[in-house]
Amino acid sequence: MTQGINQSRRNLFSRRKTNVLRPPWVKQDIEFTDICTRCDKCIQVCETHIIKRGDGGFPEVDFSIDECTFCQKCSDICPEPVFDKAQDTPWQVKANIKDNCLTHNGIWCQSCKDACDPRAITFTMAVGQVPKPQIDINSCTGCGACVSPCPNDAIGMAAN
């Protein structure tokens, strides 16, 4: 019985990986919630308003609102050492197409392609079928511009 209690306590205090997307250029080798003071400065300065208060009041990115323009205002205004603009990429997420994409049901839609400035999303033609989206992971910037225009919430952002 004592071993079960100890195991439960260990799980209670262990750090869990989260799927929450933090603002761009957040250092990858830190525990964000240990350093961020929840001052909301990054939320207030975000030009596309995609940074919002998430669980525990910590800033999260919500691509259902809009895209990230990589303006760096969030990292410029933050008084805490959570950002590293010297990183090669703002974050390690890329767009992906979910199974509920309208094209999988024979419905012609190219909303994601139209919204993608780097042209990372292309559509492959096939005889007798609607064109299917393909994402060039190397061209995808992770800006999330393709997420909000999707009428079926079929674009996700995940770590590459």
Short mmCIF file of C-alpha atoms in Angstrom, two decimals, residues 21-96:
data_model
loop_
_atom_site.label_atom_id
_atom_site.label_comp_id
_atom_site.label_asym_id
_atom_site.label_seq_id
_atom_site.Cartn_x
_atom_site.Cartn_y
_atom_site.Cartn_z
CA LEU A 21 2.13 26.14 -27.91
CA ARG A 22 4.00 28.99 -26.25
CA PRO A 23 4.91 32.22 -28.07
CA PRO A 24 7.65 32.05 -30.72
CA TRP A 25 11.33 32.01 -29.74
CA VAL A 26 10.68 30.64 -26.26
CA LYS A 27 13.83 28.85 -25.12
CA GLN A 28 13.51 25.13 -25.61
CA ASP A 29 15.67 24.11 -22.67
CA ILE A 30 13.63 25.81 -19.94
CA GLU A 31 10.50 25.02 -18.00
CA PHE A 32 8.43 27.96 -19.24
CA THR A 33 6.01 27.98 -16.31
CA ASP A 34 8.90 28.27 -13.83
CA ILE A 35 10.17 31.51 -15.39
CA CYS A 36 7.12 33.27 -16.87
CA THR A 37 5.53 35.66 -14.36
CA ARG A 38 2.21 35.92 -16.26
CA CYS A 39 2.58 39.68 -16.64
CA ASP A 40 0.50 39.61 -19.88
CA LYS A 41 2.87 41.97 -21.73
CA CYS A 42 3.28 39.51 -24.60
CA ILE A 43 -0.50 39.11 -24.82
CA GLN A 44 -1.06 42.86 -24.96
CA VAL A 45 1.58 43.51 -27.63
CA CYS A 46 0.72 40.64 -30.03
CA GLU A 47 -0.30 42.32 -33.28
CA THR A 48 -2.54 39.44 -34.43
CA HIS A 49 -3.92 38.72 -30.92
CA ILE A 50 -3.09 35.01 -31.11
CA ILE A 51 -1.37 35.00 -27.73
CA LYS A 52 -3.96 34.52 -25.02
CA ARG A 53 -4.11 33.51 -21.36
CA GLY A 54 -4.18 29.77 -21.08
CA ASP A 55 -4.23 27.33 -18.19
CA GLY A 56 -2.86 28.90 -15.03
CA GLY A 57 -2.75 32.31 -16.75
CA PHE A 58 0.31 31.43 -18.83
CA PRO A 59 0.48 32.71 -22.43
CA GLU A 60 -0.49 30.29 -25.19
CA VAL A 61 -0.77 30.65 -28.94
CA ASP A 62 -4.20 30.08 -30.51
CA PHE A 63 -4.05 29.78 -34.30
CA SER A 64 -7.84 29.58 -34.56
CA ILE A 65 -7.75 33.36 -34.08
CA ASP A 66 -5.15 34.30 -36.70
CA GLU A 67 -1.54 33.66 -37.72
CA CYS A 68 1.85 34.59 -36.27
CA THR A 69 3.67 37.27 -38.25
CA PHE A 70 6.93 36.67 -36.34
CA CYS A 71 7.06 40.37 -35.48
CA GLN A 72 9.07 39.52 -32.32
CA LYS A 73 7.16 42.07 -30.23
CA CYS A 74 6.37 39.40 -27.63
CA SER A 75 10.03 38.57 -27.15
CA ASP A 76 11.09 42.23 -27.21
CA ILE A 77 8.73 43.29 -24.42
CA CYS A 78 9.20 40.33 -22.08
CA PRO A 79 11.17 41.25 -18.94
CA GLU A 80 11.98 37.59 -18.14
CA PRO A 81 14.69 35.42 -19.74
CA VAL A 82 12.29 33.09 -21.58
CA PHE A 83 13.04 34.07 -25.17
CA ASP A 84 15.99 33.35 -27.45
CA LYS A 85 15.72 35.19 -30.78
CA ALA A 86 19.02 33.66 -31.88
CA GLN A 87 17.25 30.33 -32.45
CA ASP A 88 17.13 29.31 -36.11
CA THR A 89 13.37 28.91 -36.07
CA PRO A 90 10.70 30.53 -33.89
CA TRP A 91 9.38 27.12 -32.80
CA GLN A 92 9.41 23.48 -33.74
CA VAL A 93 5.82 23.17 -34.99
CA LYS A 94 4.60 22.55 -38.51
CA ALA A 95 1.16 22.29 -40.04
CA ASN A 96 -0.44 18.91 -40.58
#
